[in-house]
Coordinates of C-alpha atoms in Angstrom, one line a residue:
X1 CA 7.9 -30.9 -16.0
X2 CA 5.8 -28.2 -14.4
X3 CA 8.4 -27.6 -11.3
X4 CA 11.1 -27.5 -13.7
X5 CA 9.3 -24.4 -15.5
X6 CA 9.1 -23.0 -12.3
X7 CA 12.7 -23.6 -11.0
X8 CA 13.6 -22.0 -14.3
X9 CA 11.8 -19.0 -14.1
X10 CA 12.9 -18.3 -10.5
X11 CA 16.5 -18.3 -11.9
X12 CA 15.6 -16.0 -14.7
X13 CA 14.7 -13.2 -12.6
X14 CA 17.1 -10.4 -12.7
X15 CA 19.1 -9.6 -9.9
X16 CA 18.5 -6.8 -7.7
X17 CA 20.3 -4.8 -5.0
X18 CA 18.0 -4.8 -1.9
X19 CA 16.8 -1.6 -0.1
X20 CA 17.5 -2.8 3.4
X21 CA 19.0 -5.6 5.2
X22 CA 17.2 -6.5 8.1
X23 CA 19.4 -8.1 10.7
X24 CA 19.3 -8.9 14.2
X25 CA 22.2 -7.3 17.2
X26 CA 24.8 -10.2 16.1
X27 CA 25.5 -8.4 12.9
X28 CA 25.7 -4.4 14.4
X29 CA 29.3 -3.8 13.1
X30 CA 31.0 -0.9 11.7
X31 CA 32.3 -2.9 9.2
X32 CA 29.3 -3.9 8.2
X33 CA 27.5 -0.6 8.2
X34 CA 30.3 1.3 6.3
X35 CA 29.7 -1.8 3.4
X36 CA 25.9 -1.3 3.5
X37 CA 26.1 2.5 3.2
X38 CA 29.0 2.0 0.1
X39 CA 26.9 -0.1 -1.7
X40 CA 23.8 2.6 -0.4
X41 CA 21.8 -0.6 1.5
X42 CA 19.6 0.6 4.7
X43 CA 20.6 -1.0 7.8
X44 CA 17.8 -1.8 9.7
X45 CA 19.9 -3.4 12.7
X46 CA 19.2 -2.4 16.1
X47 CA 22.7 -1.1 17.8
X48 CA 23.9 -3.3 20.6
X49 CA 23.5 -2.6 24.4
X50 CA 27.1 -1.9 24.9
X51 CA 27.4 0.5 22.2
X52 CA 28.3 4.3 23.3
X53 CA 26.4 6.5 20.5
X54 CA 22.9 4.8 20.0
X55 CA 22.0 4.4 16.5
X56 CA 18.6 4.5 15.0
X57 CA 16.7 2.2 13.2
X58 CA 13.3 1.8 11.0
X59 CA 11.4 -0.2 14.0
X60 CA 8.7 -1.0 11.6
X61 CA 10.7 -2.5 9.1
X62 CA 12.5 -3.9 11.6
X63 CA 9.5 -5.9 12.6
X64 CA 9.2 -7.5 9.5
X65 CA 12.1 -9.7 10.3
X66 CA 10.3 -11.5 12.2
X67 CA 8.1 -12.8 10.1
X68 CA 10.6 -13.8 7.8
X69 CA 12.2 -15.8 10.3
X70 CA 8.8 -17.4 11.7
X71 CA 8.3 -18.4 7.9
X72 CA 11.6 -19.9 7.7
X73 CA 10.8 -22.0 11.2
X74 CA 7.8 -22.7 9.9
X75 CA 9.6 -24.0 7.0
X76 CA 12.1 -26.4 8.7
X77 CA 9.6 -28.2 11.1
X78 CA 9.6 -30.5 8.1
X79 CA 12.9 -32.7 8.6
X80 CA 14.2 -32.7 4.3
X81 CA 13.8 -29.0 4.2
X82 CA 15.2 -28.7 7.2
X83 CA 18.3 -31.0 6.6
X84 CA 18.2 -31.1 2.6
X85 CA 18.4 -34.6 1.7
X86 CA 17.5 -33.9 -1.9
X87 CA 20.1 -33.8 -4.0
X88 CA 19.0 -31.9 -6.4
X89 CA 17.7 -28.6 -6.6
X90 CA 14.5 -29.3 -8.5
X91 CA 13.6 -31.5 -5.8
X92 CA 14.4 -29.5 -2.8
X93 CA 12.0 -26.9 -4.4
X94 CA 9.2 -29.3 -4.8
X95 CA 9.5 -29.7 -1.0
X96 CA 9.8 -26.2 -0.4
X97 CA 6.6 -25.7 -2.7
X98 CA 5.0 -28.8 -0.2
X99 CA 5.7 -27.1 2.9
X100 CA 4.5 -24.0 2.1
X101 CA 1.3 -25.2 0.6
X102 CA 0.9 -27.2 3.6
X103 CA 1.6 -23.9 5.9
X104 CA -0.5 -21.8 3.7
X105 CA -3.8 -24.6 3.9
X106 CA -3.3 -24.8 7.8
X107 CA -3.6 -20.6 7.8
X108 CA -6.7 -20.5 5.2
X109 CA -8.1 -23.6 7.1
X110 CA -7.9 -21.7 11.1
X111 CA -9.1 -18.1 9.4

C-alpha cells in the first residue's frame, strides 16, 4: 500500500519544461538545436569533431551527465531493472526503490 502512495505521488507532480538537455555528440544536430532554442531549452551538447563553426557549451553542466548515466549503470547491473520483467509499474518501482537503496547502502557503507 505504501509504494502505491508513492507511485501515486510521483505521477502527481506537475510537469515541467527542463532548463537544459544534456546530451552526448550523437545528438549535436541543427535540427535539434533549432527545437531546443524554439521551445527556449539550453543545449548543453558538445559540437562534433567534424563540425566547421565550433559551438560552445556549459562544460560544467555538461559533466553532470555523467553521473546521471553512471546512476543509470549503476541501476541496470541488476538484471529485472535492467530487462523489466515486471509487468506492472508498481512493481518495477519497487525494484527501482531496491536497487537504489542497495546502491545508496554500498556508498554510506565505503564513506
Amino acid at each position: 500500500m505504501q509504494l502505491s502512495k508513492a507511485y501515486n505521488a510521483l505521477i502527481d507532480l506537475p510537469e515541467q519544461a527542463p532548463d537544459a538537455l544534456l546530451a552526448d555528440k550523437g545528438y549535436d544536430a541543427d535540427a535539434i538545436r533549432a527545437d531546443l532554442a524554439e521551445r527556449k531549452i539550453k543545449a548543453v551538447i558538445p559540437g562534433r569533431s567534424n563540425r566547421r563553426v565550433k559551438i560552445d557549451y556549459d562544460r560544467t553542466l555538461y559533466k553532470q551527465r555523467n553521473r546521471i548515466e553512471r546512476m543509470f549503470g549503476q541501476l541496470k547491473i541488476n538484471r529485472a531493472i535492467a530487462t523489466r520483467y515486471d509487468q506492472l509499474a508498481s512493481s518495477f518501482l519497487g525494484m527501482v526503490h531496491l536497487a537504489t537503496a542497495r546502491y545508496w547502502l554500498k556508498f554510506v557503507h565505503a564513506a
